[in-house]
CSV table of C-alpha atoms in Angstrom, one decimal:
chain,number,residue,atom,x,y,z
A,1,MET,CA,-66.7,-90.7,-6.7
A,2,SER,CA,-64.2,-87.9,-6.5
A,3,ARG,CA,-63.3,-86.1,-9.7
A,4,TYR,CA,-60.0,-84.4,-10.3
A,5,PRO,CA,-59.2,-81.8,-13.1
A,6,VAL,CA,-56.5,-83.9,-14.6
A,7,ARG,CA,-55.8,-85.4,-18.0
A,8,ARG,CA,-55.6,-89.1,-18.0
A,9,HIS,CA,-52.1,-90.4,-18.0
A,10,VAL,CA,-52.7,-93.5,-15.7
A,11,ARG,CA,-52.1,-96.8,-17.5
A,12,TRP,CA,-51.1,-99.2,-14.8
A,13,GLN,CA,-51.8,-102.9,-14.4
A,14,PRO,CA,-50.1,-105.7,-12.7
A,15,THR,CA,-47.7,-107.7,-14.8
A,16,SER,CA,-49.0,-111.0,-13.5
A,17,ILE,CA,-52.7,-111.8,-13.5
A,18,GLY,CA,-53.9,-114.6,-11.4
A,19,SER,CA,-57.0,-115.6,-9.4
A,20,THR,CA,-58.9,-112.7,-7.9
A,21,ASP,CA,-60.0,-112.7,-4.3
A,22,THR,CA,-63.1,-110.7,-3.2
A,23,PRO,CA,-61.7,-107.5,-1.7
A,24,LYS,CA,-62.8,-106.3,1.7
A,25,THR,CA,-64.6,-103.2,2.2
A,26,SER,CA,-62.1,-101.0,3.9
A,27,VAL,CA,-60.7,-97.6,4.7
A,28,ILE,CA,-56.9,-97.2,4.4
A,29,ASP,CA,-54.7,-94.3,5.3
A,30,THR,CA,-52.2,-94.2,2.4
A,31,SER,CA,-49.9,-91.8,4.4
A,32,ALA,CA,-49.1,-94.6,6.8
A,33,PRO,CA,-45.6,-96.3,6.4
A,34,LEU,CA,-45.7,-99.2,3.9
A,35,LEU,CA,-42.5,-101.0,4.5
A,36,LYS,CA,-42.7,-101.3,8.2
A,37,ARG,CA,-45.9,-102.5,9.8
A,38,GLN,CA,-47.2,-100.2,12.7
A,39,PRO,CA,-48.8,-101.8,15.7
A,40,TYR,CA,-52.0,-99.9,15.1
A,41,TYR,CA,-52.1,-100.5,11.3
A,42,SER,CA,-54.8,-103.3,11.4
A,43,GLU,CA,-57.0,-101.2,13.6
A,44,ILE,CA,-57.5,-98.5,10.9
A,45,LEU,CA,-59.1,-101.0,8.6
A,46,GLN,CA,-62.7,-100.4,8.9
A,47,VAL,CA,-65.5,-102.2,7.3
A,48,SER,CA,-68.0,-99.9,5.5
A,49,SER,CA,-70.7,-102.0,3.8
A,50,GLN,CA,-72.6,-98.9,2.7
A,51,LEU,CA,-69.9,-97.9,0.2
A,52,GLU,CA,-70.9,-98.7,-3.4
A,53,GLU,CA,-67.9,-97.5,-5.3
A,54,VAL,CA,-64.4,-96.1,-4.9
A,55,THR,CA,-64.2,-92.9,-3.1
A,56,THR,CA,-61.2,-90.7,-2.0
A,57,THR,CA,-60.9,-88.0,0.6
A,58,MET,CA,-57.4,-86.5,0.9
A,59,SER,CA,-55.1,-89.4,1.5
A,60,ILE,CA,-57.9,-91.8,2.6
A,61,VAL,CA,-59.1,-94.2,-0.1
A,62,SER,CA,-62.1,-96.6,0.2
A,63,ILE,CA,-63.1,-99.6,-1.8
A,64,SER,CA,-66.4,-101.4,-1.8
A,65,ASP,CA,-67.1,-105.1,-1.9
A,66,GLY,CA,-67.5,-106.5,-5.4
A,67,VAL,CA,-64.9,-104.3,-7.1
A,68,GLY,CA,-62.8,-106.7,-9.2
A,69,SER,CA,-59.0,-106.6,-9.0
A,70,ASN,CA,-56.1,-108.3,-10.9
A,71,ILE,CA,-53.8,-108.1,-7.8
A,72,ASN,CA,-53.5,-111.4,-5.9
A,73,GLU,CA,-51.1,-112.6,-3.1
A,74,ASN,CA,-48.6,-114.1,-5.6
A,75,TYR,CA,-48.3,-110.8,-7.3
A,76,LEU,CA,-47.9,-109.0,-4.0
A,77,ARG,CA,-45.1,-111.2,-2.8
A,78,ALA,CA,-43.3,-111.0,-6.2
A,79,LEU,CA,-43.6,-107.2,-5.9
A,80,ALA,CA,-42.3,-107.3,-2.4
A,81,ALA,CA,-39.4,-109.4,-3.5
A,82,GLN,CA,-38.5,-106.8,-6.1
A,83,LEU,CA,-38.4,-104.2,-3.4
A,84,HIS,CA,-36.1,-106.4,-1.2
A,85,VAL,CA,-38.9,-107.1,1.4
A,86,GLU,CA,-37.7,-110.5,2.4
A,87,THR,CA,-40.3,-111.3,5.1
A,88,LEU,CA,-44.0,-110.7,4.8
A,89,ASP,CA,-46.3,-112.6,7.1
A,90,ASP,CA,-50.0,-113.5,6.2
A,91,LYS,CA,-51.5,-110.6,8.1
A,92,ASP,CA,-49.2,-108.1,6.4
A,93,ALA,CA,-50.0,-109.7,3.1
A,94,GLU,CA,-53.7,-109.3,3.7
A,95,ASP,CA,-53.3,-105.7,4.7
A,96,TYR,CA,-51.1,-104.8,1.8
A,97,LEU,CA,-53.5,-106.5,-0.6
A,98,ILE,CA,-56.3,-104.3,0.6
A,99,LEU,CA,-54.0,-101.3,0.2
A,100,LEU,CA,-52.9,-102.1,-3.3
A,101,ARG,CA,-56.3,-103.0,-4.5
A,102,SER,CA,-57.8,-99.8,-3.2
A,103,PHE,CA,-55.1,-97.9,-4.9
A,104,GLU,CA,-55.7,-99.8,-8.2
A,105,ALA,CA,-59.4,-99.0,-7.9
A,106,VAL,CA,-58.5,-95.3,-7.5
A,107,LEU,CA,-56.3,-95.3,-10.5
A,108,ARG,CA,-59.0,-97.1,-12.5
A,109,SER,CA,-61.6,-94.6,-11.5
A,110,ILE,CA,-59.4,-91.7,-12.7
A,111,ASP,CA,-58.6,-93.5,-15.9
A,112,ASN,CA,-62.3,-94.1,-16.6
A,113,ALA,CA,-63.2,-90.5,-15.9
A,114,PRO,CA,-63.8,-88.1,-18.8
A,115,ASP,CA,-60.8,-86.0,-19.8
A,116,TYR,CA,-60.7,-82.6,-18.4
A,117,ILE,CA,-60.8,-79.8,-21.0
A,118,ALA,CA,-59.8,-76.4,-19.9
A,119,PRO,CA,-62.5,-73.7,-20.7
A,120,ASP,CA,-60.0,-71.9,-22.9
A,121,SER,CA,-59.8,-75.0,-25.1
A,122,LEU,CA,-63.6,-75.4,-25.7
A,123,PRO,CA,-64.9,-74.5,-29.1
A,124,GLN,CA,-65.8,-70.9,-29.4
A,125,LYS,CA,-68.7,-69.6,-31.5
A,126,THR,CA,-67.5,-67.5,-34.5
A,127,LEU,CA,-69.2,-65.2,-37.0
A,128,GLU,CA,-68.0,-67.2,-40.0
A,129,ASP,CA,-67.7,-70.9,-40.7
A,130,ARG,CA,-64.5,-72.6,-40.0
A,131,ILE,CA,-63.1,-74.6,-43.0
A,132,PHE,CA,-60.3,-77.1,-42.6
A,133,TRP,CA,-58.5,-78.8,-45.4
A,134,GLN,CA,-58.5,-82.6,-45.6
A,135,PRO,CA,-55.0,-83.8,-46.3
A,136,ALA,CA,-54.9,-85.6,-49.6
A,137,SER,CA,-51.9,-87.1,-51.4
A,138,LYS,CA,-53.3,-86.1,-54.8
A,139,GLU,CA,-53.2,-82.5,-53.8
A,140,PRO,CA,-49.9,-81.8,-52.2
A,141,LEU,CA,-50.7,-78.2,-51.4
A,142,GLN,CA,-53.2,-79.5,-48.9
A,143,ARG,CA,-50.5,-81.4,-47.0
A,144,LEU,CA,-49.7,-79.5,-43.8
A,145,GLU,CA,-46.6,-80.7,-42.1
A,146,SER,CA,-45.2,-79.1,-38.9
A,147,PRO,CA,-41.5,-79.2,-39.0
A,148,ILE,CA,-40.6,-78.2,-35.5
A,149,ILE,CA,-43.0,-75.7,-33.9
A,150,SER,CA,-46.1,-77.5,-32.5
A,151,VAL,CA,-49.5,-76.9,-34.0
A,152,THR,CA,-52.4,-78.9,-32.6
A,153,GLY,CA,-53.3,-81.9,-34.6
A,154,LEU,CA,-50.4,-81.7,-37.1
A,155,PRO,CA,-47.4,-83.9,-37.3
A,156,THR,CA,-44.0,-82.8,-36.1
A,157,THR,CA,-41.4,-83.8,-38.8
A,158,LEU,CA,-38.2,-82.0,-37.9
A,159,GLY,CA,-37.3,-82.5,-41.6
A,160,LEU,CA,-36.8,-86.2,-41.0
A,161,HIS,CA,-38.3,-89.3,-42.5
A,162,GLN,CA,-40.9,-90.9,-40.3
A,163,SER,CA,-39.0,-94.1,-39.7
A,164,LEU,CA,-36.5,-92.2,-37.6
A,165,PHE,CA,-39.1,-91.4,-34.9
A,166,PRO,CA,-39.7,-93.8,-31.8
A,167,GLU,CA,-43.5,-93.7,-32.4
A,168,GLY,CA,-43.1,-96.6,-34.9
A,169,ASN,CA,-42.7,-95.4,-38.4
A,170,ARG,CA,-45.0,-92.5,-38.1
A,171,TYR,CA,-44.8,-88.8,-37.3
A,172,PRO,CA,-45.9,-87.8,-33.8
A,173,ILE,CA,-49.0,-85.7,-33.7
A,174,SER,CA,-48.8,-82.6,-31.6
A,175,PRO,CA,-51.5,-82.4,-28.9
A,176,ILE,CA,-50.8,-78.7,-28.2
A,177,ASP,CA,-50.0,-75.4,-29.8
A,178,ALA,CA,-46.7,-73.8,-29.1
A,179,VAL,CA,-47.0,-70.8,-26.9
A,180,VAL,CA,-46.0,-68.5,-29.8
A,181,VAL,CA,-48.7,-70.1,-32.0
A,182,SER,CA,-51.3,-69.5,-29.2
A,183,ARG,CA,-50.3,-65.9,-28.8
A,184,ILE,CA,-50.6,-65.2,-32.5
A,185,LEU,CA,-54.0,-66.8,-32.6
A,186,GLU,CA,-55.1,-64.8,-29.6
A,187,ALA,CA,-53.9,-61.6,-31.3
A,188,GLY,CA,-56.4,-62.3,-34.0
A,189,ASP,CA,-53.9,-63.5,-36.6
A,190,ILE,CA,-54.5,-66.4,-38.9
A,191,ILE,CA,-52.1,-69.5,-39.0
A,192,LYS,CA,-52.2,-70.5,-42.7
A,193,GLY,CA,-50.2,-73.7,-42.3
A,194,THR,CA,-46.7,-74.9,-41.6
A,195,SER,CA,-43.4,-75.1,-43.6
A,196,THR,CA,-40.5,-77.2,-44.3
A,197,CYS,CA,-37.3,-77.2,-42.2
A,198,GLU,CA,-34.1,-79.1,-42.8
A,199,SER,CA,-33.1,-82.4,-41.5
A,200,PHE,CA,-32.6,-82.4,-37.7
A,201,CYS,CA,-33.1,-78.6,-38.0
A,202,ALA,CA,-29.3,-78.5,-38.4
A,203,SER,CA,-28.5,-77.7,-42.1
A,204,PRO,CA,-27.6,-74.2,-43.4
A,205,LEU,CA,-28.6,-75.3,-46.9
A,206,SER,CA,-32.0,-76.3,-48.3
A,207,PHE,CA,-31.7,-79.8,-49.7
A,208,THR,CA,-31.7,-82.1,-46.6
A,209,SER,CA,-35.4,-82.3,-45.7
A,210,ALA,CA,-37.1,-85.6,-46.1
A,211,THR,CA,-39.7,-83.9,-48.2
A,212,GLY,CA,-37.2,-82.7,-50.8
A,213,PRO,CA,-35.3,-79.6,-51.6
A,214,VAL,CA,-36.5,-76.1,-51.1
A,215,HIS,CA,-35.8,-73.8,-54.0
A,216,ASN,CA,-34.8,-70.2,-53.7
A,217,PRO,CA,-37.8,-68.1,-55.2
A,218,LEU,CA,-35.2,-65.6,-56.5
A,219,LEU,CA,-33.3,-68.2,-58.5
A,220,HIS,CA,-34.8,-71.7,-58.9
A,221,SER,CA,-32.4,-74.7,-58.3
A,222,TYR,CA,-30.3,-72.6,-55.9
A,223,THR,CA,-30.2,-73.0,-52.1
A,224,ALA,CA,-32.6,-71.0,-50.0
A,225,GLY,CA,-30.6,-71.4,-46.8
A,226,GLY,CA,-31.5,-73.2,-43.6
A,227,SER,CA,-32.7,-74.6,-41.5
A,228,SER,CA,-35.9,-72.6,-41.5
A,229,SER,CA,-35.8,-72.8,-45.3
A,230,GLY,CA,-39.6,-73.1,-45.9
A,231,SER,CA,-40.5,-70.2,-43.7
A,232,ALA,CA,-38.1,-67.8,-45.4
A,233,VAL,CA,-39.2,-68.9,-48.9
A,234,LEU,CA,-42.9,-68.6,-48.2
A,235,VAL,CA,-42.3,-64.9,-47.0
A,236,ALA,CA,-39.9,-64.1,-49.9
A,237,ALA,CA,-42.2,-65.5,-52.5
A,238,HIS,CA,-45.1,-63.4,-51.2
A,239,HIS,CA,-43.0,-60.3,-51.3
A,240,LEU,CA,-41.9,-60.9,-54.8
A,241,ALA,CA,-45.5,-61.5,-56.0
A,242,SER,CA,-46.7,-58.4,-54.2
A,243,ARG,CA,-44.0,-56.3,-56.1
A,244,GLY,CA,-45.0,-57.6,-59.5
A,245,GLY,CA,-42.6,-60.5,-59.6
A,246,SER,CA,-43.2,-64.1,-60.7
A,247,SER,CA,-46.3,-65.6,-59.4
A,248,PRO,CA,-45.7,-68.4,-56.8
A,249,SER,CA,-47.0,-71.9,-57.6
A,250,GLY,CA,-48.5,-72.4,-54.1
A,251,GLN,CA,-49.5,-70.5,-51.0
A,252,THR,CA,-47.4,-67.8,-49.5
A,253,VAL,CA,-47.4,-65.8,-46.2
A,254,GLU,CA,-46.6,-62.4,-45.1
A,255,LEU,CA,-45.0,-63.4,-41.7
A,256,ALA,CA,-43.3,-66.6,-40.5
A,257,ILE,CA,-41.6,-68.1,-37.5
A,258,GLY,CA,-38.4,-70.0,-37.4
A,259,THR,CA,-36.0,-71.6,-34.9
A,260,ASP,CA,-32.5,-70.4,-34.6
A,261,GLN,CA,-29.7,-72.4,-32.8
A,262,ALA,CA,-26.9,-71.4,-35.1
A,263,GLY,CA,-28.3,-69.1,-37.7
A,264,SER,CA,-31.5,-71.0,-38.8
A,265,VAL,CA,-33.6,-67.8,-39.0
A,266,ARG,CA,-30.9,-65.4,-40.1
A,267,ILE,CA,-29.3,-67.5,-42.8
A,268,PRO,CA,-32.4,-68.2,-44.9
A,269,ALA,CA,-33.5,-64.6,-44.4
A,270,SER,CA,-30.2,-63.4,-45.9
A,271,TYR,CA,-30.4,-65.9,-48.7
A,272,ASN,CA,-33.9,-64.8,-49.7
A,273,GLY,CA,-33.6,-61.1,-49.3
A,274,ILE,CA,-35.9,-60.7,-46.2
A,275,TYR,CA,-35.5,-59.9,-42.5
A,276,GLY,CA,-34.9,-62.5,-39.9
A,277,LEU,CA,-34.4,-61.8,-36.1
A,278,LYS,CA,-32.8,-63.9,-33.5
A,279,PRO,CA,-34.3,-62.3,-30.4
A,280,THR,CA,-32.5,-61.9,-27.1
A,281,PHE,CA,-32.2,-65.2,-25.3
A,282,GLY,CA,-35.3,-65.9,-23.1
A,283,LEU,CA,-37.4,-63.0,-24.5
A,284,VAL,CA,-39.6,-65.3,-26.7
A,285,PRO,CA,-40.9,-68.5,-25.0
A,286,TYR,CA,-39.7,-71.7,-26.7
A,287,THR,CA,-42.4,-73.9,-25.2
A,288,GLY,CA,-43.8,-76.3,-27.7
A,289,ALA,CA,-40.9,-76.2,-30.2
A,290,GLY,CA,-38.3,-78.9,-30.8
A,291,SER,CA,-35.1,-78.3,-28.7
A,292,MET,CA,-31.6,-78.9,-29.8
A,293,SER,CA,-30.0,-77.5,-26.7
A,294,PRO,CA,-31.7,-75.2,-24.1
A,295,MET,CA,-28.7,-72.9,-24.0
A,296,ILE,CA,-29.0,-71.9,-27.7
A,297,ASP,CA,-32.7,-72.3,-28.5
A,298,HIS,CA,-34.4,-69.3,-30.0
A,299,LEU,CA,-37.7,-68.7,-31.9
A,300,GLY,CA,-37.6,-65.6,-34.2
A,301,PRO,CA,-39.9,-63.8,-36.7
A,302,LEU,CA,-39.2,-63.6,-40.5
A,303,ALA,CA,-40.8,-60.9,-42.7
A,304,ALA,CA,-40.1,-58.8,-45.8
A,305,GLU,CA,-40.7,-55.5,-43.8
A,306,LEU,CA,-38.9,-54.5,-40.6
A,307,GLU,CA,-42.2,-53.1,-39.3
A,308,ASP,CA,-43.7,-56.6,-39.5
A,309,VAL,CA,-40.7,-58.1,-37.7
A,310,ALA,CA,-41.4,-55.6,-34.9
A,311,VAL,CA,-45.1,-56.4,-34.8
A,312,LEU,CA,-44.6,-60.2,-34.7
A,313,LEU,CA,-42.0,-60.0,-32.0
A,314,GLU,CA,-44.3,-57.8,-29.8
A,315,VAL,CA,-47.0,-60.6,-30.1
A,316,MET,CA,-44.6,-63.5,-29.3
A,317,ALA,CA,-42.5,-62.1,-26.6
A,318,GLY,CA,-42.9,-62.3,-22.8
A,319,TYR,CA,-42.8,-64.7,-19.9
A,320,ASP,CA,-44.9,-67.8,-20.1
A,321,GLY,CA,-44.4,-69.5,-16.9
A,322,TYR,CA,-43.2,-72.8,-18.5
A,323,ASP,CA,-40.0,-72.3,-20.5
A,324,PRO,CA,-36.9,-73.0,-18.5
A,325,ARG,CA,-35.0,-70.7,-20.8
A,326,MET,CA,-36.7,-67.7,-19.3
A,327,THR,CA,-34.3,-65.5,-17.2
A,328,PRO,CA,-34.8,-62.7,-14.6
A,329,GLU,CA,-34.6,-60.4,-17.6
A,330,THR,CA,-37.6,-61.8,-19.3
A,331,PRO,CA,-40.5,-59.3,-19.1
A,332,LEU,CA,-44.0,-60.2,-18.3
A,333,VAL,CA,-46.4,-60.1,-21.2
A,334,HIS,CA,-48.0,-56.9,-20.2
A,335,ARG,CA,-44.6,-55.3,-19.8
A,336,ILE,CA,-43.4,-56.0,-23.3
A,337,LYS,CA,-41.9,-53.0,-25.0
A,338,PRO,CA,-43.8,-51.5,-28.0
A,339,TYR,CA,-41.3,-52.5,-30.6
A,340,LEU,CA,-43.2,-51.1,-33.5
A,341,LYS,CA,-43.6,-47.7,-31.9
A,342,LEU,CA,-39.9,-47.6,-30.9
A,343,LEU,CA,-38.8,-48.5,-34.4
A,344,LEU,CA,-40.9,-45.7,-36.0
A,345,GLN,CA,-39.6,-43.3,-33.4
A,346,ALA,CA,-36.0,-44.2,-34.1
A,347,ARG,CA,-36.6,-43.8,-37.9
A,348,GLN,CA,-37.9,-40.3,-37.4
A,349,GLU,CA,-35.0,-39.4,-35.3
A,350,ILE,CA,-32.5,-40.8,-37.8
A,351,GLN,CA,-34.2,-38.8,-40.6
A,352,SER,CA,-34.0,-35.6,-38.7
A,353,LYS,CA,-30.2,-35.9,-38.0
A,354,LEU,CA,-27.4,-35.2,-40.4
A,355,ASN,CA,-25.2,-38.0,-39.0
A,356,PRO,CA,-27.5,-40.3,-37.0
A,357,GLY,CA,-24.8,-42.9,-36.4
A,358,HIS,CA,-22.2,-40.6,-35.0
A,359,LYS,CA,-22.5,-42.2,-31.5
A,360,LEU,CA,-22.4,-45.8,-32.9
A,361,ARG,CA,-19.2,-47.9,-32.7
A,362,VAL,CA,-19.7,-50.8,-35.1
A,363,GLY,CA,-17.4,-53.9,-34.7
A,364,LEU,CA,-16.6,-56.3,-37.6
A,365,LEU,CA,-15.6,-59.7,-36.1
A,366,LYS,CA,-12.4,-60.6,-37.7
A,367,GLU,CA,-12.6,-64.4,-37.3
A,368,SER,CA,-16.1,-64.5,-38.9
A,369,PHE,CA,-14.6,-63.4,-42.3
A,370,HIS,CA,-12.2,-66.3,-42.3
A,371,ILE,CA,-14.3,-69.3,-41.6
A,372,PRO,CA,-13.5,-72.2,-44.0
A,373,GLY,CA,-16.0,-72.4,-46.9
A,374,VAL,CA,-16.8,-68.7,-47.1
A,375,ALA,CA,-16.4,-67.5,-50.7
A,376,ALA,CA,-13.8,-64.8,-51.0
A,377,ASP,CA,-16.0,-62.5,-53.2
A,378,VAL,CA,-18.9,-62.7,-50.7
A,379,ARG,CA,-16.6,-62.0,-47.8
A,380,ASP,CA,-15.1,-58.9,-49.5
A,381,ILE,CA,-18.5,-57.5,-50.5
A,382,VAL,CA,-20.0,-57.9,-47.1
A,383,TYR,CA,-16.9,-56.4,-45.4
A,384,GLN,CA,-16.7,-53.4,-47.8
A,385,ALA,CA,-20.4,-52.7,-47.7
A,386,ALA,CA,-20.6,-52.8,-43.9
A,387,THR,CA,-17.7,-50.4,-43.7
A,388,ARG,CA,-18.9,-48.0,-46.4
A,389,TYR,CA,-22.6,-47.8,-45.2
A,390,PHE,CA,-22.0,-47.5,-41.5
A,391,GLU,CA,-19.4,-44.9,-42.0
A,392,ALA,CA,-21.7,-43.0,-44.3
A,393,ILE,CA,-24.2,-42.3,-41.4
A,394,GLY,CA,-21.3,-41.2,-39.1
A,395,ALA,CA,-20.6,-44.5,-37.3
A,396,CYS,CA,-17.1,-45.5,-36.2
A,397,VAL,CA,-16.3,-49.0,-37.8
A,398,VAL,CA,-13.6,-51.1,-36.2
A,399,GLU,CA,-12.3,-54.6,-36.6
A,400,VAL,CA,-12.7,-56.7,-33.4
A,401,SER,CA,-10.9,-60.0,-32.8
A,402,ILE,CA,-12.3,-62.9,-30.7
A,403,PRO,CA,-10.0,-65.9,-31.3
A,404,MET,CA,-12.3,-68.3,-29.6
A,405,HIS,CA,-14.9,-67.7,-32.3
A,406,GLN,CA,-12.9,-70.0,-34.6
A,407,GLN,CA,-13.7,-72.8,-32.2
A,408,GLY,CA,-17.4,-72.1,-32.3
A,409,PRO,CA,-18.4,-74.9,-34.8
A,410,THR,CA,-16.5,-77.5,-32.7
A,411,ILE,CA,-18.1,-76.3,-29.4
A,412,TRP,CA,-21.6,-76.1,-31.0
A,413,THR,CA,-21.3,-79.7,-32.4
A,414,ALA,CA,-20.1,-81.1,-29.1
A,415,ALA,CA,-23.0,-79.4,-27.2
A,416,THR,CA,-25.8,-80.2,-29.5
A,417,ARG,CA,-25.3,-83.7,-30.8
A,418,PRO,CA,-25.8,-85.5,-27.5
A,419,SER,CA,-28.9,-83.6,-26.7
A,420,MET,CA,-30.6,-83.8,-30.1
A,421,SER,CA,-31.8,-87.4,-29.7
A,422,SER,CA,-33.3,-86.8,-26.3
A,423,TYR,CA,-34.8,-83.3,-26.8
A,424,LEU,CA,-35.4,-83.1,-30.5
A,425,CYS,CA,-36.3,-86.6,-31.6
A,426,GLN,CA,-37.8,-88.2,-28.5
A,427,GLY,CA,-39.5,-85.0,-27.4
A,428,ASN,CA,-38.2,-85.1,-23.8
A,429,PRO,CA,-38.3,-81.7,-22.1
A,430,SER,CA,-35.1,-79.9,-21.5
A,431,GLY,CA,-33.9,-79.1,-18.0
A,432,HIS,CA,-33.3,-75.8,-16.4
A,433,LEU,CA,-30.2,-74.0,-17.2
A,434,SER,CA,-27.6,-74.4,-14.4
A,435,PHE,CA,-26.3,-70.8,-14.6
A,436,LEU,CA,-27.4,-67.4,-15.8
A,437,SER,CA,-25.7,-65.2,-18.4
A,438,PRO,CA,-22.6,-63.6,-17.0
A,439,HIS,CA,-24.1,-60.0,-17.1
A,440,VAL,CA,-27.2,-61.1,-15.0
A,441,GLN,CA,-26.4,-60.1,-11.4
A,442,THR,CA,-28.5,-61.5,-8.6
A,443,LYS,CA,-28.4,-60.6,-4.9
């Protein structure tokens, strides 16, 4: 029997089960037209009593005597009627029965074959024992819930209650690692667990997740920002503890990953006093993460030190061959820039210059300081600090106006809400972008 390196996805049976006729031993060319009988069609049906099981060679399928089938003539004629085939004589029915039963047997043989496991996925010997925690309700610190970025074997929650998923009141279990997770593991790093994100990955505050509110480690009972609230808090809590601050009540991490469609990495980073980077679109593969809209999906690093942000970005970035968000500008993995080295070089150059920012022209977006809901004291502090510190290093600070920025929330909502159900909750893959960024020129 032929074996193909495919994972089983075949689950096909006729909807009507009736009496089973003994199938003929035959060889059928499945590339022959099906809806129009050719004069020579019956001549290619050859009896082969020596075949003991289903075999396939290119487009030729064979079935031996004695192989059971649930397809009978009544089912065939009902199927033909659904396909608007109004006339089907007895000879055609006999030929098509052999054809369908042969294909059914081929599908069954693939379905019964062992799953193909890629060599890279086989267990690897390690120098130390691998220890996995058993989730237990009595010990909540052992509960690992993946909010949006896929980790093999863990549920994907999206910050929602399990009743909102189509899987039937249960969280879907991820069968894969997201590409960024795989790259982190390949680099020798350790994935300690997964964190909380806000409901539908769409809240800038940290009290909407189905698992409860996420408190700011700097000030309990205050918001930690969102939607990657858990990721930012874990990093901030670790940083506080390492500097002699309050000891965290649970585990912490040095680095984390978040998703960013409208600030979900940058907002919680700001609220918790750490760094969060939204990378250039298409630089970091989004494969394996819950999508809100392919035009705005980003994965970004969070860390307490800028050097750690550069290191994590260097590990995650690069073309993966799957993500439709990749652009002609996306570098191959072996062509990724040495971000940490570039950062250290830039710092040395800045320290050696009297006015390192004298060539910089920094724009402060006028409309962003007048968004409804922004506190006046926060607005003034940010505006004044940005002006003072950039000018102190010799930069030219100017106010820039983009009136359409005020329509951003409306456009964002209209663009993401229709796609969230399909891409985010149902897990359907997003399509390819229909256009490139305006600055990308192709011949």
